[in-house]
Amino acid sequence: MPTFVHECEIPFPVGDVFGWHMRPGALERLLPPWEDVRVVSREGGIDDGGVVRMRAKRGPLALEMKVRHTAFEAERLFRDEQVSGPMESWVHSHEFEPAGSGATLLSERIEWRPPGGAAGRIFARGVIQTELRRFFAFRGRRLAQDLARHGAYQGPRLKVAVTGGSGFIGSALRHFLTTGGHEVLPIVRRKPKREKGEIAWDPMERRIEAERLEGVDAVAHLAGESLTGERWTPAKKRRIWRSRVEGTRLLVETLNGLRRPPRVLVSASAIGFYGDRGAERLAEDSRPGKGFLADLCREWEAEAGAARRSGIRVVTLRTGLVLSPAGGALGTMLLPFKMGIGGRLGTGRQYVSWIDHDDLVGLIFHAITTPSLRGPVNATAPHPVPNATFTTILGRVLKRPTLLPVPSLAVKGMFGEMGKTLLLEGARVLPEAASRSGFRFDFEGLEESLAYQLGHAGPAARQR
């Protein structure tokens, strides 16, 4: 039976590392972002008898896997055994041992047998081993980074309400918070699941369960109609505007009417606030730009700022291009680049102000837990790059050529105003407020972030 072993040293005590794995959201935080894998259901925790069902998709193929937790020993061991799924057998052991002063040696051992007998083992072994190396290198780094961010916060456990909690950013924030021991109350538009603490709202109908927001410590407001996916027709623009401006107005009016309002509101915004600014270096005190997106961001932030009337600390995050293959612009552009037909857009001189997905989640948490941070905060990495540089680095990480530029006329023809604003215009946005407040970026360099998010970085695993 093939065996794969990965060992990494995590600079935190065994109790912290094991405790992190026991909390809700741990498995979701450890799933690779470059694969379409999700947890379908869960029964129990990681102690004996707990069951998890997962679904993975790759192209037209969809696979389901059911595993049961066994061999649980507190702060030492737990094991996942396949009950049903694509493998003939699969046993994954997680072993935790003290390593030096306050560190943990985490050993992951997988014993597996692919389907198809001897032929399957011959043809599948190399592919599976390669994918496992990528997966566990990513997994070890994210675990250490998350523990470091949680460890830097020494305050009490928080109760955080989140709008947009099922989205690209909101879902990652939820799982990050729960692995840190915080309570998350998702604010949802569908029928709420009370056992999960969900709160109902319908911003277009101006309805929200205000009483269930009493006493929360913080609100992270991330909801809004997607800016991408279709042309900006007049109807699409109205939906974008209403979801952000009117949705924020309803939320803030509700918070201002509470007897016990939250201490902080962290509200999403975007670097579209600055408009098309070429190579000008932009900080939070730079003047706003012109155009639909700049006007939207100004109004959006003004509605959020009204929460200050109740003494709520308000942070508006002007977010740039968020790097993760799990969604957003990077997820959309990957296919042509993987096919070797990616290239710069337009002149390639427009700046791309980006931020790693993990750093954005960390920055939201930093904004919630840093009392001195208030007002606009640029959620971008310290080193924005021109589009041509971004294209070259992405191609290098993927080991694909980037020789086919897309002319400006083609972008405008395909996507209209949306393409012109989001793809051909740019702004060189710097995170001065975040840096002054002591925020630490795990990914300051574009290539490091892309390699991490796409599974092309990290130490090699020991395997047998």
PDB file of C-alpha atoms in Angstrom, residues 79-306:
ATOM      1  CA  ARG A  79      -7.471   9.667  11.969  1.00  0.00           C
ATOM      2  CA  ASP A  80      -9.747   9.926   8.915  1.00  0.00           C
ATOM      3  CA  GLU A  81     -10.789   6.680   7.218  1.00  0.00           C
ATOM      4  CA  GLN A  82     -12.651   6.581   3.927  1.00  0.00           C
ATOM      5  CA  VAL A  83     -16.101   5.037   4.208  1.00  0.00           C
ATOM      6  CA  SER A  84     -16.952   5.624   0.563  1.00  0.00           C
ATOM      7  CA  GLY A  85     -15.238   7.486  -2.216  1.00  0.00           C
ATOM      8  CA  PRO A  86     -12.936   7.329  -5.214  1.00  0.00           C
ATOM      9  CA  MET A  87     -10.128   5.304  -3.582  1.00  0.00           C
ATOM     10  CA  GLU A  88     -10.086   1.603  -2.866  1.00  0.00           C
ATOM     11  CA  SER A  89      -8.895   2.631   0.615  1.00  0.00           C
ATOM     12  CA  TRP A  90      -7.680   5.830   2.305  1.00  0.00           C
ATOM     13  CA  VAL A  91      -6.433   6.295   5.883  1.00  0.00           C
ATOM     14  CA  HIS A  92      -5.105   9.701   6.949  1.00  0.00           C
ATOM     15  CA  SER A  93      -3.425   9.953  10.372  1.00  0.00           C
ATOM     16  CA  HIS A  94      -2.691  13.328  12.026  1.00  0.00           C
ATOM     17  CA  GLU A  95      -0.029  13.027  14.743  1.00  0.00           C
ATOM     18  CA  PHE A  96       1.007  15.845  17.094  1.00  0.00           C
ATOM     19  CA  GLU A  97       4.217  15.842  19.152  1.00  0.00           C
ATOM     20  CA  PRO A  98       6.008  18.532  21.205  1.00  0.00           C
ATOM     21  CA  ALA A  99       9.066  19.847  19.356  1.00  0.00           C
ATOM     22  CA  GLY A 100      11.474  21.978  21.321  1.00  0.00           C
ATOM     23  CA  SER A 101      10.349  25.068  23.180  1.00  0.00           C
ATOM     24  CA  GLY A 102       6.648  25.677  22.549  1.00  0.00           C
ATOM     25  CA  ALA A 103       6.546  24.111  19.058  1.00  0.00           C
ATOM     26  CA  THR A 104       4.696  21.160  17.538  1.00  0.00           C
ATOM     27  CA  LEU A 105       5.837  18.515  15.082  1.00  0.00           C
ATOM     28  CA  LEU A 106       2.792  17.766  12.933  1.00  0.00           C
ATOM     29  CA  SER A 107       3.082  14.488  11.016  1.00  0.00           C
ATOM     30  CA  GLU A 108       0.512  13.688   8.342  1.00  0.00           C
ATOM     31  CA  ARG A 109       0.553  10.071   7.173  1.00  0.00           C
ATOM     32  CA  ILE A 110      -1.659   8.822   4.344  1.00  0.00           C
ATOM     33  CA  GLU A 111      -1.939   5.150   3.447  1.00  0.00           C
ATOM     34  CA  TRP A 112      -3.915   4.760   0.265  1.00  0.00           C
ATOM     35  CA  ARG A 113      -4.797   2.308  -2.464  1.00  0.00           C
ATOM     36  CA  PRO A 114      -6.168   3.644  -5.775  1.00  0.00           C
ATOM     37  CA  PRO A 115      -8.888   1.849  -7.725  1.00  0.00           C
ATOM     38  CA  GLY A 116      -7.950  -0.401 -10.620  1.00  0.00           C
ATOM     39  CA  GLY A 117      -5.678  -2.884  -8.841  1.00  0.00           C
ATOM     40  CA  ALA A 118      -2.003  -3.082  -9.789  1.00  0.00           C
ATOM     41  CA  ALA A 119      -2.468  -1.056 -12.963  1.00  0.00           C
ATOM     42  CA  GLY A 120      -4.146   1.718 -10.986  1.00  0.00           C
ATOM     43  CA  ARG A 121      -1.274   1.815  -8.509  1.00  0.00           C
ATOM     44  CA  ILE A 122       1.287   2.080 -11.307  1.00  0.00           C
ATOM     45  CA  PHE A 123      -0.431   4.908 -13.179  1.00  0.00           C
ATOM     46  CA  ALA A 124      -1.970   6.840 -10.270  1.00  0.00           C
ATOM     47  CA  ARG A 125       0.825   6.795  -7.719  1.00  0.00           C
ATOM     48  CA  GLY A 126       2.989   9.522  -9.249  1.00  0.00           C
ATOM     49  CA  VAL A 127       0.040  11.839  -9.909  1.00  0.00           C
ATOM     50  CA  ILE A 128      -1.415  11.434  -6.429  1.00  0.00           C
ATOM     51  CA  GLN A 129       1.950  11.876  -4.700  1.00  0.00           C
ATOM     52  CA  THR A 130       2.595  15.095  -6.639  1.00  0.00           C
ATOM     53  CA  GLU A 131      -0.807  16.504  -5.713  1.00  0.00           C
ATOM     54  CA  LEU A 132      -0.333  15.554  -2.057  1.00  0.00           C
ATOM     55  CA  ARG A 133       3.013  17.383  -1.949  1.00  0.00           C
ATOM     56  CA  ARG A 134       1.349  20.548  -3.267  1.00  0.00           C
ATOM     57  CA  PHE A 135      -1.572  20.192  -0.886  1.00  0.00           C
ATOM     58  CA  PHE A 136       0.402  19.661   2.317  1.00  0.00           C
ATOM     59  CA  ALA A 137       2.950  22.383   1.591  1.00  0.00           C
ATOM     60  CA  PHE A 138       0.029  24.827   1.304  1.00  0.00           C
ATOM     61  CA  ARG A 139      -1.743  23.352   4.303  1.00  0.00           C
ATOM     62  CA  GLY A 140       1.243  23.673   6.662  1.00  0.00           C
ATOM     63  CA  ARG A 141       1.826  27.307   5.731  1.00  0.00           C
ATOM     64  CA  ARG A 142      -1.812  28.354   6.108  1.00  0.00           C
ATOM     65  CA  LEU A 143      -2.048  26.623   9.484  1.00  0.00           C
ATOM     66  CA  ALA A 144       1.033  28.456  10.795  1.00  0.00           C
ATOM     67  CA  GLN A 145      -0.161  31.791   9.422  1.00  0.00           C
ATOM     68  CA  ASP A 146      -3.645  31.459  10.906  1.00  0.00           C
ATOM     69  CA  LEU A 147      -2.264  30.459  14.303  1.00  0.00           C
ATOM     70  CA  ALA A 148       0.085  33.456  14.233  1.00  0.00           C
ATOM     71  CA  ARG A 149      -2.779  35.867  13.531  1.00  0.00           C
ATOM     72  CA  HIS A 150      -4.928  34.344  16.263  1.00  0.00           C
ATOM     73  CA  GLY A 151      -1.986  34.336  18.672  1.00  0.00           C
ATOM     74  CA  ALA A 152      -1.338  38.044  18.114  1.00  0.00           C
ATOM     75  CA  TYR A 153      -4.806  38.824  19.489  1.00  0.00           C
ATOM     76  CA  GLN A 154      -4.937  38.567  23.272  1.00  0.00           C
ATOM     77  CA  GLY A 155      -8.458  39.842  23.879  1.00  0.00           C
ATOM     78  CA  PRO A 156     -11.676  37.997  24.746  1.00  0.00           C
ATOM     79  CA  ARG A 157     -13.501  35.771  22.279  1.00  0.00           C
ATOM     80  CA  LEU A 158     -15.705  37.849  19.983  1.00  0.00           C
ATOM     81  CA  LYS A 159     -19.222  37.639  18.594  1.00  0.00           C
ATOM     82  CA  VAL A 160     -19.063  38.818  14.975  1.00  0.00           C
ATOM     83  CA  ALA A 161     -22.015  39.279  12.603  1.00  0.00           C
ATOM     84  CA  VAL A 162     -21.113  38.913   8.913  1.00  0.00           C
ATOM     85  CA  THR A 163     -23.035  39.894   5.783  1.00  0.00           C
ATOM     86  CA  GLY A 164     -21.959  38.175   2.583  1.00  0.00           C
ATOM     87  CA  GLY A 165     -20.761  35.263   4.684  1.00  0.00           C
ATOM     88  CA  SER A 166     -21.226  32.676   1.926  1.00  0.00           C
ATOM     89  CA  GLY A 167     -19.210  34.656  -0.611  1.00  0.00           C
ATOM     90  CA  PHE A 168     -15.637  34.469  -1.824  1.00  0.00           C
ATOM     91  CA  ILE A 169     -14.258  36.543   1.072  1.00  0.00           C
ATOM     92  CA  GLY A 170     -16.987  36.119   3.674  1.00  0.00           C
ATOM     93  CA  SER A 171     -16.825  32.319   3.785  1.00  0.00           C
ATOM     94  CA  ALA A 172     -13.060  32.394   4.374  1.00  0.00           C
ATOM     95  CA  LEU A 173     -13.514  35.002   7.114  1.00  0.00           C
ATOM     96  CA  ARG A 174     -16.157  32.859   8.847  1.00  0.00           C
ATOM     97  CA  HIS A 175     -13.923  29.793   8.956  1.00  0.00           C
ATOM     98  CA  PHE A 176     -10.927  31.845  10.059  1.00  0.00           C
ATOM     99  CA  LEU A 177     -12.906  33.339  12.947  1.00  0.00           C
ATOM    100  CA  THR A 178     -14.392  30.059  14.164  1.00  0.00           C
ATOM    101  CA  THR A 179     -10.977  28.326  14.185  1.00  0.00           C
ATOM    102  CA  GLY A 180      -9.866  31.128  16.512  1.00  0.00           C
ATOM    103  CA  GLY A 181     -12.714  30.351  18.904  1.00  0.00           C
ATOM    104  CA  HIS A 182     -14.891  33.313  17.932  1.00  0.00           C
ATOM    105  CA  GLU A 183     -18.646  33.116  17.379  1.00  0.00           C
ATOM    106  CA  VAL A 184     -19.949  34.040  13.931  1.00  0.00           C
ATOM    107  CA  LEU A 185     -23.516  35.120  13.202  1.00  0.00           C
ATOM    108  CA  PRO A 186     -24.094  35.038   9.424  1.00  0.00           C
ATOM    109  CA  ILE A 187     -26.617  37.599   8.141  1.00  0.00           C
ATOM    110  CA  VAL A 188     -28.429  35.840   5.282  1.00  0.00           C
ATOM    111  CA  ARG A 189     -31.126  36.580   2.719  1.00  0.00           C
ATOM    112  CA  ARG A 190     -32.580  33.040   2.677  1.00  0.00           C
ATOM    113  CA  LYS A 191     -34.487  31.359   5.506  1.00  0.00           C
ATOM    114  CA  PRO A 192     -32.043  31.423   8.441  1.00  0.00           C
ATOM    115  CA  LYS A 193     -30.712  28.271  10.103  1.00  0.00           C
ATOM    116  CA  ARG A 194     -31.101  29.114  13.770  1.00  0.00           C
ATOM    117  CA  GLU A 195     -28.809  26.297  14.917  1.00  0.00           C
ATOM    118  CA  LYS A 196     -25.997  28.069  13.030  1.00  0.00           C
ATOM    119  CA  GLY A 197     -26.792  31.463  14.541  1.00  0.00           C
ATOM    120  CA  GLU A 198     -28.006  32.951  11.255  1.00  0.00           C
ATOM    121  CA  ILE A 199     -29.839  36.282  11.121  1.00  0.00           C
ATOM    122  CA  ALA A 200     -32.349  37.070   8.374  1.00  0.00           C
ATOM    123  CA  TRP A 201     -32.335  40.232   6.276  1.00  0.00           C
ATOM    124  CA  ASP A 202     -33.636  41.429   2.925  1.00  0.00           C
ATOM    125  CA  PRO A 203     -31.983  44.740   2.097  1.00  0.00           C
ATOM    126  CA  MET A 204     -34.140  45.374  -0.964  1.00  0.00           C
ATOM    127  CA  GLU A 205     -37.307  44.960   1.135  1.00  0.00           C
ATOM    128  CA  ARG A 206     -35.684  46.826   4.072  1.00  0.00           C
ATOM    129  CA  ARG A 207     -36.169  43.951   6.503  1.00  0.00           C
ATOM    130  CA  ILE A 208     -33.681  42.763   9.101  1.00  0.00           C
ATOM    131  CA  GLU A 209     -33.882  40.939  12.456  1.00  0.00           C
ATOM    132  CA  ALA A 210     -32.545  43.856  14.473  1.00  0.00           C
ATOM    133  CA  GLU A 211     -33.045  42.298  17.905  1.00  0.00           C
ATOM    134  CA  ARG A 212     -30.629  39.479  17.062  1.00  0.00           C
ATOM    135  CA  LEU A 213     -27.841  42.013  16.501  1.00  0.00           C
ATOM    136  CA  GLU A 214     -28.068  43.312  20.074  1.00  0.00           C
ATOM    137  CA  GLY A 215     -24.772  42.866  21.880  1.00  0.00           C
ATOM    138  CA  VAL A 216     -22.587  41.679  19.006  1.00  0.00           C
ATOM    139  CA  ASP A 217     -19.004  42.878  19.299  1.00  0.00           C
ATOM    140  CA  ALA A 218     -18.399  43.589  15.608  1.00  0.00           C
ATOM    141  CA  VAL A 219     -20.060  43.580  12.209  1.00  0.00           C
ATOM    142  CA  ALA A 220     -18.216  42.740   8.990  1.00  0.00           C
ATOM    143  CA  HIS A 221     -20.299  44.008   6.085  1.00  0.00           C
ATOM    144  CA  LEU A 222     -19.181  42.267   2.882  1.00  0.00           C
ATOM    145  CA  ALA A 223     -22.440  41.799   0.950  1.00  0.00           C
ATOM    146  CA  GLY A 224     -23.093  43.267  -2.464  1.00  0.00           C
ATOM    147  CA  GLU A 225     -23.996  42.473  -6.073  1.00  0.00           C
ATOM    148  CA  SER A 226     -20.976  41.195  -7.993  1.00  0.00           C
ATOM    149  CA  LEU A 227     -19.214  43.770 -10.158  1.00  0.00           C
ATOM    150  CA  THR A 228     -18.146  41.117 -12.667  1.00  0.00           C
ATOM    151  CA  GLY A 229     -19.843  38.386 -14.666  1.00  0.00           C
ATOM    152  CA  GLU A 230     -21.870  40.535 -17.064  1.00  0.00           C
ATOM    153  CA  ARG A 231     -21.889  43.903 -18.802  1.00  0.00           C
ATOM    154  CA  TRP A 232     -22.808  46.985 -16.815  1.00  0.00           C
ATOM    155  CA  THR A 233     -26.218  47.575 -18.312  1.00  0.00           C
ATOM    156  CA  PRO A 234     -28.398  50.246 -16.651  1.00  0.00           C
ATOM    157  CA  ALA A 235     -30.234  47.438 -14.812  1.00  0.00           C
ATOM    158  CA  LYS A 236     -26.969  45.852 -13.630  1.00  0.00           C
ATOM    159  CA  LYS A 237     -25.699  49.222 -12.382  1.00  0.00           C
ATOM    160  CA  ARG A 238     -28.906  49.779 -10.431  1.00  0.00           C
ATOM    161  CA  ARG A 239     -28.524  46.377  -8.769  1.00  0.00           C
ATOM    162  CA  ILE A 240     -24.888  47.100  -7.895  1.00  0.00           C
ATOM    163  CA  TRP A 241     -25.772  50.507  -6.483  1.00  0.00           C
ATOM    164  CA  ARG A 242     -28.796  49.385  -4.500  1.00  0.00           C
ATOM    165  CA  SER A 243     -27.092  46.322  -3.018  1.00  0.00           C
ATOM    166  CA  ARG A 244     -24.188  48.377  -1.713  1.00  0.00           C
ATOM    167  CA  VAL A 245     -25.599  51.808  -0.930  1.00  0.00           C
ATOM    168  CA  GLU A 246     -29.122  50.909   0.161  1.00  0.00           C
ATOM    169  CA  GLY A 247     -28.011  47.664   1.808  1.00  0.00           C
ATOM    170  CA  THR A 248     -25.405  49.534   3.861  1.00  0.00           C
ATOM    171  CA  ARG A 249     -27.972  52.221   4.753  1.00  0.00           C
ATOM    172  CA  LEU A 250     -30.378  49.615   6.153  1.00  0.00           C
ATOM    173  CA  LEU A 251     -27.654  47.902   8.147  1.00  0.00           C
ATOM    174  CA  VAL A 252     -26.310  51.140   9.620  1.00  0.00           C
ATOM    175  CA  GLU A 253     -29.759  52.477  10.515  1.00  0.00           C
ATOM    176  CA  THR A 254     -30.379  49.190  12.311  1.00  0.00           C
ATOM    177  CA  LEU A 255     -27.077  49.346  14.219  1.00  0.00           C
ATOM    178  CA  ASN A 256     -27.730  52.953  15.209  1.00  0.00           C
ATOM    179  CA  GLY A 257     -31.100  51.912  16.685  1.00  0.00           C
ATOM    180  CA  LEU A 258     -29.695  49.188  18.967  1.00  0.00           C
ATOM    181  CA  ARG A 259     -29.490  49.563  22.729  1.00  0.00           C
ATOM    182  CA  ARG A 260     -26.096  47.814  22.630  1.00  0.00           C
ATOM    183  CA  PRO A 261     -24.519  48.557  19.254  1.00  0.00           C
ATOM    184  CA  PRO A 262     -21.299  46.843  18.173  1.00  0.00           C
ATOM    185  CA  ARG A 263     -17.965  48.450  18.930  1.00  0.00           C
ATOM    186  CA  VAL A 264     -16.845  48.312  15.303  1.00  0.00           C
ATOM    187  CA  LEU A 265     -18.259  48.092  11.784  1.00  0.00           C
ATOM    188  CA  VAL A 266     -15.836  46.922   9.085  1.00  0.00           C
ATOM    189  CA  SER A 267     -17.470  47.707   5.766  1.00  0.00           C
ATOM    190  CA  ALA A 268     -16.244  46.699   2.323  1.00  0.00           C
ATOM    191  CA  SER A 269     -15.340  49.300  -0.266  1.00  0.00           C
ATOM    192  CA  ALA A 270     -13.022  49.185  -3.290  1.00  0.00           C
ATOM    193  CA  ILE A 271     -10.003  50.899  -4.806  1.00  0.00           C
ATOM    194  CA  GLY A 272     -12.391  51.990  -7.540  1.00  0.00           C
ATOM    195  CA  PHE A 273     -12.774  54.983  -5.204  1.00  0.00           C
ATOM    196  CA  TYR A 274      -9.631  56.444  -6.809  1.00  0.00           C
ATOM    197  CA  GLY A 275     -10.657  56.002 -10.445  1.00  0.00           C
ATOM    198  CA  ASP A 276      -8.116  55.668 -13.265  1.00  0.00           C
ATOM    199  CA  ARG A 277      -4.945  57.310 -11.913  1.00  0.00           C
ATOM    200  CA  GLY A 278      -2.014  55.929 -13.922  1.00  0.00           C
ATOM    201  CA  ALA A 279       1.239  55.686 -11.933  1.00  0.00           C
ATOM    202  CA  GLU A 280       0.243  58.197  -9.233  1.00  0.00           C
ATOM    203  CA  ARG A 281       0.971  56.830  -5.754  1.00  0.00           C
ATOM    204  CA  LEU A 282      -2.315  56.772  -3.853  1.00  0.00           C
ATOM    205  CA  ALA A 283      -2.857  56.674  -0.094  1.00  0.00           C
ATOM    206  CA  GLU A 284      -6.052  56.867   1.950  1.00  0.00           C
ATOM    207  CA  ASP A 285      -6.019  60.682   1.914  1.00  0.00           C
ATOM    208  CA  SER A 286      -5.786  60.915  -1.893  1.00  0.00           C
ATOM    209  CA  ARG A 287      -8.689  62.626  -3.666  1.00  0.00           C
ATOM    210  CA  PRO A 288     -11.464  60.452  -5.129  1.00  0.00           C
ATOM    211  CA  GLY A 289     -11.639  59.710  -8.827  1.00  0.00           C
ATOM    212  CA  LYS A 290     -14.417  59.994 -11.400  1.00  0.00           C
ATOM    213  CA  GLY A 291     -16.825  57.528 -12.935  1.00  0.00           C
ATOM    214  CA  PHE A 292     -19.505  55.065 -11.858  1.00  0.00           C
ATOM    215  CA  LEU A 293     -17.294  53.021  -9.550  1.00  0.00           C
ATOM    216  CA  ALA A 294     -15.734  56.059  -7.858  1.00  0.00           C
ATOM    217  CA  ASP A 295     -19.162  57.597  -7.271  1.00  0.00           C
ATOM    218  CA  LEU A 296     -20.441  54.274  -5.927  1.00  0.00           C
ATOM    219  CA  CYS A 297     -17.552  53.930  -3.461  1.00  0.00           C
ATOM    220  CA  ARG A 298     -18.012  57.487  -2.172  1.00  0.00           C
ATOM    221  CA  GLU A 299     -21.703  56.919  -1.456  1.00  0.00           C
ATOM    222  CA  TRP A 300     -21.075  53.429  -0.100  1.00  0.00           C
ATOM    223  CA  GLU A 301     -18.479  54.701   2.384  1.00  0.00           C
ATOM    224  CA  ALA A 302     -20.665  57.664   3.379  1.00  0.00           C
ATOM    225  CA  GLU A 303     -23.506  55.302   4.325  1.00  0.00           C
ATOM    226  CA  ALA A 304     -21.140  53.185   6.423  1.00  0.00           C
ATOM    227  CA  GLY A 305     -19.716  56.304   8.085  1.00  0.00           C
ATOM    228  CA  ALA A 306     -23.151  57.192   9.452  1.00  0.00           C
TER     229      ALA A 306
END
